[in-house]
Short mmCIF file of C-alpha atoms and ligand atoms in Angstrom, two decimals:
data_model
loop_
_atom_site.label_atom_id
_atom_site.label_comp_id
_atom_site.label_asym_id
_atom_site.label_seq_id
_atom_site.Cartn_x
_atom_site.Cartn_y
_atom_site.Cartn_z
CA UNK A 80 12.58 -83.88 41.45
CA UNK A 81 10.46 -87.14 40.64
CA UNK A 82 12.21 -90.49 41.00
CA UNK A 83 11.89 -92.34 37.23
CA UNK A 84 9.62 -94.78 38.94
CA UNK A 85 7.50 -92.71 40.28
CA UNK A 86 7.01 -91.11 36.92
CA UNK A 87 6.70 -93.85 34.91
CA UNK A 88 4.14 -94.62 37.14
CA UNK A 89 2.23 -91.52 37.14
CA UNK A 90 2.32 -91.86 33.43
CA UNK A 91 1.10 -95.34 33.00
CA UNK A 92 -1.97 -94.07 35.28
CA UNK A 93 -2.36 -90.66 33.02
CA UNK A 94 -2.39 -92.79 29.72
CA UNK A 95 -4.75 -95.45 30.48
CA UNK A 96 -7.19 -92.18 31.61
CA UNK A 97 -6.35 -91.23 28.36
CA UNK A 98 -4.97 -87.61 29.70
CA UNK A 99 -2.01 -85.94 28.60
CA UNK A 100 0.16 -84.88 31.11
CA UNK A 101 1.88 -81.35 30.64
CA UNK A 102 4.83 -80.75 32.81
CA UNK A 103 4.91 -77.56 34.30
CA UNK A 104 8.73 -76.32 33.35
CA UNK A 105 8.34 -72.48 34.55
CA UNK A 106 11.14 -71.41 36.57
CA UNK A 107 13.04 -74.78 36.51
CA UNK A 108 16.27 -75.33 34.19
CA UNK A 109 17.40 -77.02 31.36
CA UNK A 110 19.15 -80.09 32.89
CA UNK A 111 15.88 -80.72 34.61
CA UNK A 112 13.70 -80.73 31.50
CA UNK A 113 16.18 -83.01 30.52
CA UNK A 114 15.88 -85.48 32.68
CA UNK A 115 12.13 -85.62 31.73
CA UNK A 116 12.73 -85.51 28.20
CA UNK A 117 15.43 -88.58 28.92
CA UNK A 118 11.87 -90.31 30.30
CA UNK A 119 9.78 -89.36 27.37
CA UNK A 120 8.20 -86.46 28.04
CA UNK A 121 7.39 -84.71 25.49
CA UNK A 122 4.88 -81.41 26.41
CA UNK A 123 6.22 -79.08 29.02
CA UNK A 124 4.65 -75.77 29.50
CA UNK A 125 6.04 -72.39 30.24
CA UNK A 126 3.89 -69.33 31.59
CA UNK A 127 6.63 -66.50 30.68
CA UNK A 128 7.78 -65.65 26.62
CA UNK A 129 10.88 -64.72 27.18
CA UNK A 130 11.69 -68.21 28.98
CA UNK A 131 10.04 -69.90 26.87
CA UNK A 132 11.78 -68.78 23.51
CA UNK A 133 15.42 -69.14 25.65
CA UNK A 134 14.40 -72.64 26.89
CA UNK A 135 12.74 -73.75 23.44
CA UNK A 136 16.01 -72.32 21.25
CA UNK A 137 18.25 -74.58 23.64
CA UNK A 138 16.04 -77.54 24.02
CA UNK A 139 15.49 -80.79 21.63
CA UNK A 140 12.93 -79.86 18.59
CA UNK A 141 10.42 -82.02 19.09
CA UNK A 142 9.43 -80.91 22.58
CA UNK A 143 5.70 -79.59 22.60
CA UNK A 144 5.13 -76.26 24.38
CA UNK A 145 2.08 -75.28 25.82
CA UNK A 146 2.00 -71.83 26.41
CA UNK A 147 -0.15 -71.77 29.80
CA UNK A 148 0.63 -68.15 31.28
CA UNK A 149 -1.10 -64.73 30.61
CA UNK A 150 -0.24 -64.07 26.77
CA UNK A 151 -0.09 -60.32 25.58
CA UNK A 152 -1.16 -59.86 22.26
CA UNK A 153 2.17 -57.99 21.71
CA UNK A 154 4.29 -61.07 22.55
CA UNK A 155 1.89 -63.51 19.82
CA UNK A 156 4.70 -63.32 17.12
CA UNK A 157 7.76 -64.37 19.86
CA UNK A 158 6.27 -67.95 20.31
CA UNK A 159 4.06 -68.06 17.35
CA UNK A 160 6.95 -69.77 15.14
CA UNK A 161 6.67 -73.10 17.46
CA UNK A 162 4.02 -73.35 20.10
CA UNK A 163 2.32 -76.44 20.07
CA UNK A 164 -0.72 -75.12 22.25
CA UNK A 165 -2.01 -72.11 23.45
CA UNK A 166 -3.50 -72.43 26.42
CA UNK A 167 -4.61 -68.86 28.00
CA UNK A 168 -6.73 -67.16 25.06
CA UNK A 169 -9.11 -64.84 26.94
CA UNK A 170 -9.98 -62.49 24.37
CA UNK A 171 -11.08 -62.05 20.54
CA UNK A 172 -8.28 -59.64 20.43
CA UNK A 173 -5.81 -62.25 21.35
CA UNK A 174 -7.58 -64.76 18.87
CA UNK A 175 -7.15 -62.49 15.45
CA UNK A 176 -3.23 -61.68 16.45
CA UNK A 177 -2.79 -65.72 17.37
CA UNK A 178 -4.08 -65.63 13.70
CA UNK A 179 -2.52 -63.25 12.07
CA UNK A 180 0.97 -64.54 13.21
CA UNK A 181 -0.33 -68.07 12.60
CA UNK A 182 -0.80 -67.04 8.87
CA UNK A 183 3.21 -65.04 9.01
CA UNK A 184 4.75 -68.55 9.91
CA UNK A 185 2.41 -70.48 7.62
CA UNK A 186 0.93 -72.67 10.26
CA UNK A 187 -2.54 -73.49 12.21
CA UNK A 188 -2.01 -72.47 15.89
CA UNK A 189 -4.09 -74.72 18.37
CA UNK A 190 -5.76 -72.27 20.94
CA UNK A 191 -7.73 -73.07 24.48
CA UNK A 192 -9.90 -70.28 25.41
CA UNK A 193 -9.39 -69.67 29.20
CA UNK A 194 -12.55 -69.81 31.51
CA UNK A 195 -12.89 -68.23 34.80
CA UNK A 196 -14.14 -70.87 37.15
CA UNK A 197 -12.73 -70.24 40.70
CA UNK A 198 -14.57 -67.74 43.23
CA UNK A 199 -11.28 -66.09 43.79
CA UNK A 200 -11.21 -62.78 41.51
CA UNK A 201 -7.51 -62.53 40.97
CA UNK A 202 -7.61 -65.24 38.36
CA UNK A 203 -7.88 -64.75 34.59
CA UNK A 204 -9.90 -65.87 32.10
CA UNK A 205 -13.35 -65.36 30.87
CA UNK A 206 -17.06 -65.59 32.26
CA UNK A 207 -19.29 -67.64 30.81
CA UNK A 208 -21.18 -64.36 29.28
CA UNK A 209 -17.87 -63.45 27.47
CA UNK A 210 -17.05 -67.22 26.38
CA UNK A 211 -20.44 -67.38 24.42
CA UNK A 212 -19.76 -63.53 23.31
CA UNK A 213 -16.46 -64.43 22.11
CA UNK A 214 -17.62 -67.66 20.61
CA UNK A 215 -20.11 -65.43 17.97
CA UNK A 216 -17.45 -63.32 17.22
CA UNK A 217 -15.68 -66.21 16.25
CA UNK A 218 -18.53 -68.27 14.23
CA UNK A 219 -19.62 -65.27 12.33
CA UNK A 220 -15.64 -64.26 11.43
CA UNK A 221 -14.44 -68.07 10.52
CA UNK A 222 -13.42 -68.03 7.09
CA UNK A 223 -11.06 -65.31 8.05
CA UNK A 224 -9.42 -67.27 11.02
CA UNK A 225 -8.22 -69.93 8.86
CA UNK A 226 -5.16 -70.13 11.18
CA UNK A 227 -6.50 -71.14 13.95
CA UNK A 228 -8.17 -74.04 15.73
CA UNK A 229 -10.10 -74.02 18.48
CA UNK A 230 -9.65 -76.86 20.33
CA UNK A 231 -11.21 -76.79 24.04
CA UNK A 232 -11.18 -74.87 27.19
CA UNK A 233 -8.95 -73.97 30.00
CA UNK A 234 -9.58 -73.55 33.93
CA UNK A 235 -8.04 -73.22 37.18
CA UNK A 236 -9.89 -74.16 40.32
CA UNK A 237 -9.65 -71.83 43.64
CA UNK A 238 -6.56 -72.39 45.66
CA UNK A 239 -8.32 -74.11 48.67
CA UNK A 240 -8.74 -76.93 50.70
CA UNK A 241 -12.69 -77.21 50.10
CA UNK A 242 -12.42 -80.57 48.16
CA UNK A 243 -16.34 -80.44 47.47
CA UNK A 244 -15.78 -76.62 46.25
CA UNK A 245 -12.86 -77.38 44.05
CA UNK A 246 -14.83 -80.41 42.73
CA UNK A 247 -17.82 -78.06 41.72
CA UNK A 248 -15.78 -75.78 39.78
CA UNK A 249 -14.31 -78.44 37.86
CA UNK A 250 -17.56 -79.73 37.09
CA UNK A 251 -18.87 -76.40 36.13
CA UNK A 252 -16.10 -76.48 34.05
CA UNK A 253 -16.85 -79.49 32.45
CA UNK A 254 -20.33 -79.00 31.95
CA UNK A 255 -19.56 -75.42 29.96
CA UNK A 256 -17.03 -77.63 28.08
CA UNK A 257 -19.91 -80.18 27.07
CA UNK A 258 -22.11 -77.91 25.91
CA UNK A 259 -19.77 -76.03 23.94
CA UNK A 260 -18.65 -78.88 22.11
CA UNK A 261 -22.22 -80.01 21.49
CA UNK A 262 -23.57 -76.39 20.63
CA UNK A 263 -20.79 -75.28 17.81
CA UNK A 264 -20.50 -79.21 16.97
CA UNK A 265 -20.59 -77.53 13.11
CA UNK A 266 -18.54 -74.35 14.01
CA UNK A 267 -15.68 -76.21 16.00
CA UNK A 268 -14.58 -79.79 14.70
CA UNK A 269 -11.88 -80.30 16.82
CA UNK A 270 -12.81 -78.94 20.06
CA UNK A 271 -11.94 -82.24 22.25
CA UNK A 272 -9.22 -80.48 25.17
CA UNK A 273 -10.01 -79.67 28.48
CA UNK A 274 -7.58 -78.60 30.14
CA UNK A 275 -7.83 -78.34 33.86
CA UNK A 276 -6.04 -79.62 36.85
CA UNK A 277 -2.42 -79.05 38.85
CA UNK A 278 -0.30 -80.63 41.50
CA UNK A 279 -2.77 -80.10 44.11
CA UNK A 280 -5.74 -81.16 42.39
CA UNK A 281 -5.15 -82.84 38.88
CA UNK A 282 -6.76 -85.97 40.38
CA UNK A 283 -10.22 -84.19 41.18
CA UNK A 284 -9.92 -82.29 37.45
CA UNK A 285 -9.62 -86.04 35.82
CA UNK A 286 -12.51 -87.56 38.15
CA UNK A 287 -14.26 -84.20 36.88
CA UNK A 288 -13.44 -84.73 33.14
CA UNK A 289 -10.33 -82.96 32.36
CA UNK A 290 -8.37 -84.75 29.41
CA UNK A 291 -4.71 -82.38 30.23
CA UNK A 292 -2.97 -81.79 33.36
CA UNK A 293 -0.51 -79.18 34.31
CA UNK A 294 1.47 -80.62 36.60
CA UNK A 295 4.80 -78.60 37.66
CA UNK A 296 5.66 -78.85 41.55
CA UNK A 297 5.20 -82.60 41.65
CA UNK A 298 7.44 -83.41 39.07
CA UNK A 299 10.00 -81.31 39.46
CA UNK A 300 9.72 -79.94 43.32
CA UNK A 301 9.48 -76.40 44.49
CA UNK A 302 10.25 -73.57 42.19
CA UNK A 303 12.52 -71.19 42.91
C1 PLP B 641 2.35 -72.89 37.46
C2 PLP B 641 1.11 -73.36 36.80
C3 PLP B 641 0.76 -74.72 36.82
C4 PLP B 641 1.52 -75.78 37.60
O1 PLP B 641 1.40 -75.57 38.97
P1 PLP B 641 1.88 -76.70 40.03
O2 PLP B 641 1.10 -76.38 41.24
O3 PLP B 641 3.34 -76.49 40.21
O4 PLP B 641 1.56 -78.01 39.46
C5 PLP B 641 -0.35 -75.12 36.11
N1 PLP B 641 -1.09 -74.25 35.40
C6 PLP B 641 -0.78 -72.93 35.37
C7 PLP B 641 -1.64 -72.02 34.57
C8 PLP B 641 0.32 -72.45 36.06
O5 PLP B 641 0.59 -71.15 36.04
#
């Protein structure tokens, strides 16, 4: 686990490069999102539904979770009470039941929608075919998807040592973010997150434009 110093340090760097910093909680207990929280850390994110609703029911109220895992479109109503972000959306499908339980609970669930950046195949997310597919489905259905907001994009970057490869996704990543932003300016007013980096590489993702980390290992060592 982090030393206090060496988070409070961390922070100070994160905030004056005006990114938020999401700690990774998947896998690690209570007493050690406590000790963060005890810091003032505020959004943790959790990649599994059932831990998340167990950890969220037992944890202070105004934590922030980030969902940041695979979402079902089953499992939508289980977090859709309290999520703060949604960070995985890969599909229209996923959108309209984000929005239909967003209308159930009365609220306006914040939504990333998950692009496929790294060579590897085994990651999720969409192409950028699909993003611009599932961007019209969205612009022509808008009035009916009131409870949602689209607010960025999501990526992960291969799992590799290639600095200059990982660095190229991210600015892919950032360039399809750009143009988005610039393209639906009228369509999506608060589309401002990017959401891209992790222990290994969240200082490449930042140099590369990413406003939110998802830091887990460093802060709170290995998982189980
Ligand atoms: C687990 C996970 C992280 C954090 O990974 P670390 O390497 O521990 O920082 C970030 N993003 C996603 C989507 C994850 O699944």
């Amino acid at each position: 686990m982090i030393a206090p110093e060496a988070f409070q340090t961390l922070k100070e760097k994160l905030n004056q490069q005006k990114t938020t910093l999401v700690a990774v909680s998947k896998l690690q207990t209570v007493e050690k999102i406590m000790k963060l929280y005890a810091l003032g850390q505020r959004d943790f994110g959790e990649n599994y539904v059932q831990e998340l609703t167990d950890k969220q029911s037992e944890l202070p109220a105004d934590i922030q979770w980030h969902f940041i895992g695979h979402l079902q479109s089953n499992k939508v109503k289980y977090i859709a009470p309290f999520v703060h972000l949604i960070h995985g959306v890969d599909s229209f499908k996923l959108l309209q039941e984000i929005n239909k339980q967003g209308a159930k609970n009365e609220r306006v669930i914040d939504c990333l929608l998950q692009v496929h950046i790294a060579q590897e195949d085994t990651k999720f997310g969409l192409d950028e075919k699909e993003l611009i597919e599932l961007l019209a489905y969205y612009t022509a259905q808008r009035s009916d998807l009131q409870h949602i907001r689209l607010r960025g994009l999501m990526g992960m970057a291969s799992f590799s040592d290639d600095k200059a490869k990982v660095k190229k996704e991210f600015d892919q990543l950032h360039q399809l973010f750009e143009w988005t932003r610039k393209s639906y300016l009228g369509d999506l007013p608060f589309f401002d997150l990017l959401s891209a980096g992790m222990s290994n590489d969240y200082e490449m993702a930042i140099a590369s434009g990413s406003n939110m980390v998802r830091v887990g290992s460093v802060l709170f060592g290995h998982r189980n």
